[in-house]
PDB file of C-alpha atoms in Angstrom:
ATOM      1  CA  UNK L   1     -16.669  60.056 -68.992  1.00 75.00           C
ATOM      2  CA  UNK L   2     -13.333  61.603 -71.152  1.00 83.00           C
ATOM      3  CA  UNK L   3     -10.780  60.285 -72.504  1.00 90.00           C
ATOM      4  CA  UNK L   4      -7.223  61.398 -73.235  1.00 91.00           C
ATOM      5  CA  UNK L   5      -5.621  61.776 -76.246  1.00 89.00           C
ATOM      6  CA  UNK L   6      -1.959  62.930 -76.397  1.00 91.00           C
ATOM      7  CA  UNK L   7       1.785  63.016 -77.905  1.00 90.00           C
ATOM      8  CA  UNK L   8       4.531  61.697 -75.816  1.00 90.00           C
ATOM      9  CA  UNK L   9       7.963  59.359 -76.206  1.00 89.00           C
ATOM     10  CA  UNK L  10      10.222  58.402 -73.764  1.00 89.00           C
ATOM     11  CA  UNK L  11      12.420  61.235 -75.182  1.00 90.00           C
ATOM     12  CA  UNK L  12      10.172  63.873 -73.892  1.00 93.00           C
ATOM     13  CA  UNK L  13       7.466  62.353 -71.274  1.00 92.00           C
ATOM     14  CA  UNK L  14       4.058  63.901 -72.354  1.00 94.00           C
ATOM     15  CA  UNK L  15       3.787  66.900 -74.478  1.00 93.00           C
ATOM     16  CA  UNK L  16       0.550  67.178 -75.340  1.00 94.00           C
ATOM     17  CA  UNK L  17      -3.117  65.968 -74.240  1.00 91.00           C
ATOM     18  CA  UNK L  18      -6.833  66.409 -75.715  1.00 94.00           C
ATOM     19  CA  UNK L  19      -9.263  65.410 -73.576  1.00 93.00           C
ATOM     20  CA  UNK L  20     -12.554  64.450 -75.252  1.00 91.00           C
ATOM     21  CA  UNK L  21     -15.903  62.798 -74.742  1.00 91.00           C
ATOM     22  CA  UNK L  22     -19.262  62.033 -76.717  1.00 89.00           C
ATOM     23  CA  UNK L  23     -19.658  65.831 -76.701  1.00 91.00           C
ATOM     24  CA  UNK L  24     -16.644  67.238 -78.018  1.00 91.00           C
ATOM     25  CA  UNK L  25     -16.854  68.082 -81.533  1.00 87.00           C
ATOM     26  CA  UNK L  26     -13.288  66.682 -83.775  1.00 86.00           C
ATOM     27  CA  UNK L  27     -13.215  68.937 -86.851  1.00 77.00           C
ATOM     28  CA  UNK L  28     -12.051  66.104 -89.388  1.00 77.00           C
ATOM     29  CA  UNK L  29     -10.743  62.705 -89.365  1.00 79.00           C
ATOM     30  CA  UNK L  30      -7.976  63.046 -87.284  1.00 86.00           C
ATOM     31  CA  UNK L  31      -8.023  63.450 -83.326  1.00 90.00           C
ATOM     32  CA  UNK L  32      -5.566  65.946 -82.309  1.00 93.00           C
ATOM     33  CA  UNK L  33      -3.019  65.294 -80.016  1.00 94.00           C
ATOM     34  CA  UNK L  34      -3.604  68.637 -78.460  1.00 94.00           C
ATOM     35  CA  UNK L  35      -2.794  71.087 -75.910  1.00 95.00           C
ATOM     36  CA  UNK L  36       0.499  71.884 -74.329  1.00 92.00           C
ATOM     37  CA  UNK L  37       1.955  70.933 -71.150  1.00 94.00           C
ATOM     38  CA  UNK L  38       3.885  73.033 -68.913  1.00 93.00           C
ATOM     39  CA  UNK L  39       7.552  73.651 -69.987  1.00 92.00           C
ATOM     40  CA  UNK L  40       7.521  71.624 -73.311  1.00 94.00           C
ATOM     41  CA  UNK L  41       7.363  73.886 -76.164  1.00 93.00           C
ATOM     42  CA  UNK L  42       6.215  72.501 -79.391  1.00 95.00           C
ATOM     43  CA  UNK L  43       7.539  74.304 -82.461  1.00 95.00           C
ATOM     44  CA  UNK L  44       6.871  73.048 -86.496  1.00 97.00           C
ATOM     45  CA  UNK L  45       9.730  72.867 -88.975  1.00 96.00           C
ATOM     46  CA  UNK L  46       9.607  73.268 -92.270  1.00 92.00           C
ATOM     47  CA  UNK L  47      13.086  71.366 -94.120  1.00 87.00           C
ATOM     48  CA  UNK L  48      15.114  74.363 -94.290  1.00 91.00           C
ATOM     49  CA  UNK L  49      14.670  74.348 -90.421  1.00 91.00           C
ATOM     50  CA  UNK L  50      12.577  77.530 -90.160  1.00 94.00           C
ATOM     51  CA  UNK L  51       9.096  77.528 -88.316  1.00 95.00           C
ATOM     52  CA  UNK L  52       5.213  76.923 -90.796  1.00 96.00           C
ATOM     53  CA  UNK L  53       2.541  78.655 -89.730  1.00 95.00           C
ATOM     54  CA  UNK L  54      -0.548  78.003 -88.305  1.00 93.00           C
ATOM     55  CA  UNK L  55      -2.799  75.066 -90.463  1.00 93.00           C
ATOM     56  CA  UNK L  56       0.586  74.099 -92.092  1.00 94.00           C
ATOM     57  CA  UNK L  57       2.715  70.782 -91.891  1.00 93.00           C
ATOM     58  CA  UNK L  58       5.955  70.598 -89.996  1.00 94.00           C
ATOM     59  CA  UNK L  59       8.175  68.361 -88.447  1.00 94.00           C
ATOM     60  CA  UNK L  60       7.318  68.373 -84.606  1.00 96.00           C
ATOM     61  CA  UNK L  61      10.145  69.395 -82.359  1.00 96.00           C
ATOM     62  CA  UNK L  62       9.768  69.658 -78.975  1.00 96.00           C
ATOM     63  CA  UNK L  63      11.756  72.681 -77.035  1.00 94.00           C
ATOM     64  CA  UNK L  64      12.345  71.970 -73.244  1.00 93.00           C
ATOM     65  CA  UNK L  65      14.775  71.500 -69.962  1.00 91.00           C
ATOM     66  CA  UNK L  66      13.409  68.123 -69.427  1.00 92.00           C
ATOM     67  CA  UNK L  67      14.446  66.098 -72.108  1.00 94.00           C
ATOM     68  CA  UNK L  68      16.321  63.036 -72.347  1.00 93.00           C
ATOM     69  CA  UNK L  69      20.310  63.344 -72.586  1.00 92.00           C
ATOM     70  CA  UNK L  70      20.646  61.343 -75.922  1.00 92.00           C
ATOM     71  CA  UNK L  71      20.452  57.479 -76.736  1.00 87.00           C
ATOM     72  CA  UNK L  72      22.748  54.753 -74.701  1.00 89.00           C
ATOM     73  CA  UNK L  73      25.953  54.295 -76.774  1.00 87.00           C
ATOM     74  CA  UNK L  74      24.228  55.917 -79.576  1.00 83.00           C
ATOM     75  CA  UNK L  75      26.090  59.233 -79.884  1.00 88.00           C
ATOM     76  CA  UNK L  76      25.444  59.323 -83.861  1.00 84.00           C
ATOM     77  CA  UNK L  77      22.018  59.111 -83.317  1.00 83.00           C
ATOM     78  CA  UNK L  78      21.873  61.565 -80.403  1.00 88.00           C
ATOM     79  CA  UNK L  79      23.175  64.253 -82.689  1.00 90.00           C
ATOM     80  CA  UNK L  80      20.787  63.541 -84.988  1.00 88.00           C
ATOM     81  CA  UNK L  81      17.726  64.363 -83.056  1.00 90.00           C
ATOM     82  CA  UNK L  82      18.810  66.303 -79.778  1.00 93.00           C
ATOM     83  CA  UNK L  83      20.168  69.628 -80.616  1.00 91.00           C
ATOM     84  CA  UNK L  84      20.389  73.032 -78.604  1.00 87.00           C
ATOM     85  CA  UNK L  85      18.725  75.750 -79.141  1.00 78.00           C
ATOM     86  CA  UNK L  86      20.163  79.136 -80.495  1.00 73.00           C
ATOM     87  CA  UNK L  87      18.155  80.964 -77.691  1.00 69.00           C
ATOM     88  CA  UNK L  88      18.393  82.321 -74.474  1.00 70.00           C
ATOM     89  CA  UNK L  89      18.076  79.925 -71.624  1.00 72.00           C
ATOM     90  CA  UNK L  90      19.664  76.874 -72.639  1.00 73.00           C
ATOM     91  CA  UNK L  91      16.302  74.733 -73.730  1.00 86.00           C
ATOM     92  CA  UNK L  92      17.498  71.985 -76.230  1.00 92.00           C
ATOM     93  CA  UNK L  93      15.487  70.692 -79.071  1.00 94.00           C
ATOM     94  CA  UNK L  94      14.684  67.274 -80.208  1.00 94.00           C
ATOM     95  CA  UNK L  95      13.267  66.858 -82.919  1.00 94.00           C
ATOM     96  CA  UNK L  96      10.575  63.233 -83.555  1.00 92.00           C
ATOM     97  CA  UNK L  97      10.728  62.985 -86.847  1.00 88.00           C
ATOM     98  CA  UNK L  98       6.410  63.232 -86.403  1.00 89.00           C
ATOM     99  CA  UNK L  99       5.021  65.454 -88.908  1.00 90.00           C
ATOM    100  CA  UNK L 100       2.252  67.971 -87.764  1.00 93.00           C
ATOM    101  CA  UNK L 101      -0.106  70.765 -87.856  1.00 95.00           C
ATOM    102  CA  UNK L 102      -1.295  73.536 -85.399  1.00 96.00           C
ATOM    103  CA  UNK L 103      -4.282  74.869 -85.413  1.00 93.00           C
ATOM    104  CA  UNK L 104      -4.757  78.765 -84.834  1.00 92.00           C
ATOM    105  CA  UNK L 105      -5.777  77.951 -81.215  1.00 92.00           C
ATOM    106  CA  UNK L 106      -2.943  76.057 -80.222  1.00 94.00           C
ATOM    107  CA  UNK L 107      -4.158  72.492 -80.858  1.00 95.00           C
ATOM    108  CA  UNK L 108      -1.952  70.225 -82.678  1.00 96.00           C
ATOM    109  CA  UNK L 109      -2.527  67.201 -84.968  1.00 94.00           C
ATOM    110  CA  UNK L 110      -0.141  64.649 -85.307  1.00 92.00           C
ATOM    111  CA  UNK L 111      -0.023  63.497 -89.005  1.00 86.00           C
ATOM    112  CA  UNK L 112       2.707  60.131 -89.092  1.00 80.00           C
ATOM    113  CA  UNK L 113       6.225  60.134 -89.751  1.00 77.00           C
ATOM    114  CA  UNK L 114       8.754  62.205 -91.681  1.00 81.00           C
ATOM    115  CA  UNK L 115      11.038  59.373 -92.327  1.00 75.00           C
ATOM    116  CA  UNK L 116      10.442  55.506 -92.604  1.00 73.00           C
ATOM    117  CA  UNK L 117       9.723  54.160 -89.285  1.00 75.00           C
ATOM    118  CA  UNK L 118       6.226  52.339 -88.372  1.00 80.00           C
ATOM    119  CA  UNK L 119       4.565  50.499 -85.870  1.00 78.00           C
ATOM    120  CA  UNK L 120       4.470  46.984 -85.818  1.00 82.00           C
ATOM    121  CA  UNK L 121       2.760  45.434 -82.481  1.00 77.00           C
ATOM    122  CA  UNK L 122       3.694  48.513 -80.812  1.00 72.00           C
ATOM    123  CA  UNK L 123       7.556  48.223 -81.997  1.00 74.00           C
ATOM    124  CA  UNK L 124       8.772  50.672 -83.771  1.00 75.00           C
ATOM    125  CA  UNK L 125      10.525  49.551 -86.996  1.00 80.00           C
ATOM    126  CA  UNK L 126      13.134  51.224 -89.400  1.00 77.00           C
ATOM    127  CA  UNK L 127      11.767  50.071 -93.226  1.00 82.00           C
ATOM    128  CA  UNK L 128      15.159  50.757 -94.576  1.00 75.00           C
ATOM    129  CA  UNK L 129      16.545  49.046 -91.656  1.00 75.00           C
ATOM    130  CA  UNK L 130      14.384  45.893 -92.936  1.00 81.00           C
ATOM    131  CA  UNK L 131      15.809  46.303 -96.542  1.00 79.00           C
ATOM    132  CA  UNK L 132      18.678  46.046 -95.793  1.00 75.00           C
ATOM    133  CA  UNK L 133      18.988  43.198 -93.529  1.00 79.00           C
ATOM    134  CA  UNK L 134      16.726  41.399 -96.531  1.00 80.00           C
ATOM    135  CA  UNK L 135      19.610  42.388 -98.590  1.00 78.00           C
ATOM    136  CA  UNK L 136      22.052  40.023 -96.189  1.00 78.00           C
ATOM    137  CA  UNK L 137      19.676  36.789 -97.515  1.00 78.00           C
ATOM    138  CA  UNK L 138      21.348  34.830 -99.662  1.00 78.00           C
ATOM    139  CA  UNK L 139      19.998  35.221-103.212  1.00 79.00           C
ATOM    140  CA  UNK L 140      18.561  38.625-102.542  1.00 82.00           C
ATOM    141  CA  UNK L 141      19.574  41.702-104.515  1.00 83.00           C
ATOM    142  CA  UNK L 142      17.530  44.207-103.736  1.00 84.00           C
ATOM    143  CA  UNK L 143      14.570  44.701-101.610  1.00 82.00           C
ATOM    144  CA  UNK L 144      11.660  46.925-100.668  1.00 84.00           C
ATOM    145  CA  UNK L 145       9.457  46.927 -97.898  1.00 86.00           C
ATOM    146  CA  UNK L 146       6.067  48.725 -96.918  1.00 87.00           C
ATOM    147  CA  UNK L 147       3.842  48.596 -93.696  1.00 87.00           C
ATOM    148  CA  UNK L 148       0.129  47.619 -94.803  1.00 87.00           C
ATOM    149  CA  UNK L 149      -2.684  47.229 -92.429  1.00 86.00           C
ATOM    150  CA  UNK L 150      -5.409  44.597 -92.593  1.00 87.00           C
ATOM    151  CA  UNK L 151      -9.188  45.244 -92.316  1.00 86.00           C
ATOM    152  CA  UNK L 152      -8.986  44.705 -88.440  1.00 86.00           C
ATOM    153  CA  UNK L 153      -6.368  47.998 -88.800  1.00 80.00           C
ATOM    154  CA  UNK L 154      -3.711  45.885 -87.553  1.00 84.00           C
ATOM    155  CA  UNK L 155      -0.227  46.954 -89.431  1.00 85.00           C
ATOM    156  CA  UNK L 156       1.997  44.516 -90.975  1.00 87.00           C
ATOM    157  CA  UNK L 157       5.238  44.377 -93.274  1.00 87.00           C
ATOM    158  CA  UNK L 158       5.264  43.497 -97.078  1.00 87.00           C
ATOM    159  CA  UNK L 159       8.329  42.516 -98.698  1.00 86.00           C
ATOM    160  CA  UNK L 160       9.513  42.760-102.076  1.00 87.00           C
ATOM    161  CA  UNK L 161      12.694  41.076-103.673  1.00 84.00           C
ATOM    162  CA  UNK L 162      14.236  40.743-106.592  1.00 86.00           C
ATOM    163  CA  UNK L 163      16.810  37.741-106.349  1.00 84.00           C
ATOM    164  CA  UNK L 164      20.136  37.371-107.689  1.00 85.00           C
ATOM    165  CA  UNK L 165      19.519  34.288-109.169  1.00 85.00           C
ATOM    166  CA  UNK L 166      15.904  32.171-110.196  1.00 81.00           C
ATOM    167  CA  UNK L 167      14.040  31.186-108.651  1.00 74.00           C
ATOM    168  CA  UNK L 168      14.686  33.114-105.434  1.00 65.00           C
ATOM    169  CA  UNK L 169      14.978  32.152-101.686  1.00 62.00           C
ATOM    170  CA  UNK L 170      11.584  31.143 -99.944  1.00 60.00           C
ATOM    171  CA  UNK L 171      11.394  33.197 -97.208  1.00 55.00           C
ATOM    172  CA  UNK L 172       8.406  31.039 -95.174  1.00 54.00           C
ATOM    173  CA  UNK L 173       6.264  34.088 -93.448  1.00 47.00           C
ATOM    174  CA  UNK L 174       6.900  32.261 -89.626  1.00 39.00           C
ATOM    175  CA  UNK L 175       9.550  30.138 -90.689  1.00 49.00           C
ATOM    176  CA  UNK L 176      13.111  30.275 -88.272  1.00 58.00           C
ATOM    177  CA  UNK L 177      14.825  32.395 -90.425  1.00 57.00           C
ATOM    178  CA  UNK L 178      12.935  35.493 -90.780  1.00 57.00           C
ATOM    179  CA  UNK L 179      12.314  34.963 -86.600  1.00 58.00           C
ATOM    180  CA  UNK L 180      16.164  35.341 -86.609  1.00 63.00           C
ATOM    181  CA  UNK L 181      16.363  38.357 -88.693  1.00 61.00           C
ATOM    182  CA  UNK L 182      13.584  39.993 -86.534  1.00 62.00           C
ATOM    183  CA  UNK L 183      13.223  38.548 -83.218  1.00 60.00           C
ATOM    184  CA  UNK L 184      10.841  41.882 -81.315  1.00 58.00           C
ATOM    185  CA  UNK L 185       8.427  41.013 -84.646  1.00 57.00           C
TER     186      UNK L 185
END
C-alpha cells in the first residue's frame, strides 16, 4: 500500500507528488514533496529573484498556464504573488512564499514559510496580522506573537504584550473577546 505526499494550494492545484511506502527509503527527516506534474514548472528563488541550485534553499515559485487569475477584490495582493514571466510563451509565475530545496534528481523538499504565516487547525494565519489586531486591545502597546506546538504536534498561538498601562488587560484564552478578534480560530 503507498501513500502520497505532495505540494499543492488552491492557487496552483497539485504541483508535486511523492509516492512512498514501507519500502521507500527518505534520506533525512523531511518527506519530500516531490516530483513534478505535467505543465507546472517549479523554479527556486533566491531574494534577488535569480534561480539556487540544486541542494540549495529558495523560495518556491511555480511557472504555469493553469494558475489562478489573482485573489477576489484583492488586487494588492494579486500583484504581490502572481507575476508574468519574462519568457516566451506567456506562463505566469506565482510565487508561495514556501521555502525549498531540489534535489539533483528533481525531487523537491518543502522546508516552511518565507514570511510569517502558519497553520492553525488547518487555517492559515498572518502572525503580524495577529499583532496587530492585539495592538487594537485596549491597554495594549505592543505585541508579539509565535506559533508553538504541543507534544501531540498540534500548533497553537502565544502572545506577548506589553500594556500601556499596569496591570494590563486579561485577555481570558476562550473568553468572548479574543473569539471576536479571531472567529476561524
Amino acid at each position: 500500500m503507498s501513500t502520497v505526499n505532495g505540494l499543492a494550494s488552491g492557487e496552483t492545484q497539485t504541483i508535486r507528488f511523492f509516492c512512498i511506502d514501507h519500502k521507500t527509503d527518505v534520506p533525512g527527516t523531511i518527506v519530500p514533496v516531490g516530483y513534478p506534474v505535467e505543465d507546472k514548472t517549479i523554479l527556486l528563488l533566491d531574494d534577488t529573484g535569480k534561480e539556487v541550485e540544486a541542494g540549495q534553499v529558495g523560495e518556491i515559485v511555480v511557472k504555469s498556464h493553469y494558475l489562478a487569475s489573482g485573489y477576489w477584490r484583492r488586487p494588492d495582493l494579486t500583484d504581490l504573488v502572481f507575476r508574468s514571466a519574462e519568457t516566451p510563451g506567456g506562463r505566469r509565475l506565482y510565487y508561495t512564499g514556501d521555502l525549498g530545496r531540489m534535489s539533483a534528481d528533481g525531487c523537491l523538499v518543502c522546508l516552511g514559510r518565507k514570511n510569517a504565516r502558519v497553520k492553525i487547525r488547518g487555517h492559515g494565519v498572518d502572525l503580524l496580522e495577529v499583532e496587530i489586531t492585539l495592538r487594537g486591545v485596549d491597554n495594549v502597546k505592543e505585541s508579539a506573537v509565535i506559533a508553538h506546538q504541543n507534544g501531540a504536534g498540534y500548533a497553537y498561538l502565544v502572545a506577548y504584550i506589553v500594556p500601556v498601562t499596569f496591570p494590563g488587560p486579561l485577555i481570558p484564552p476562550y473568553g468572548t473577546h479574543w473569539l471576536r478578534l479571531f472567529p476561524t480560530l
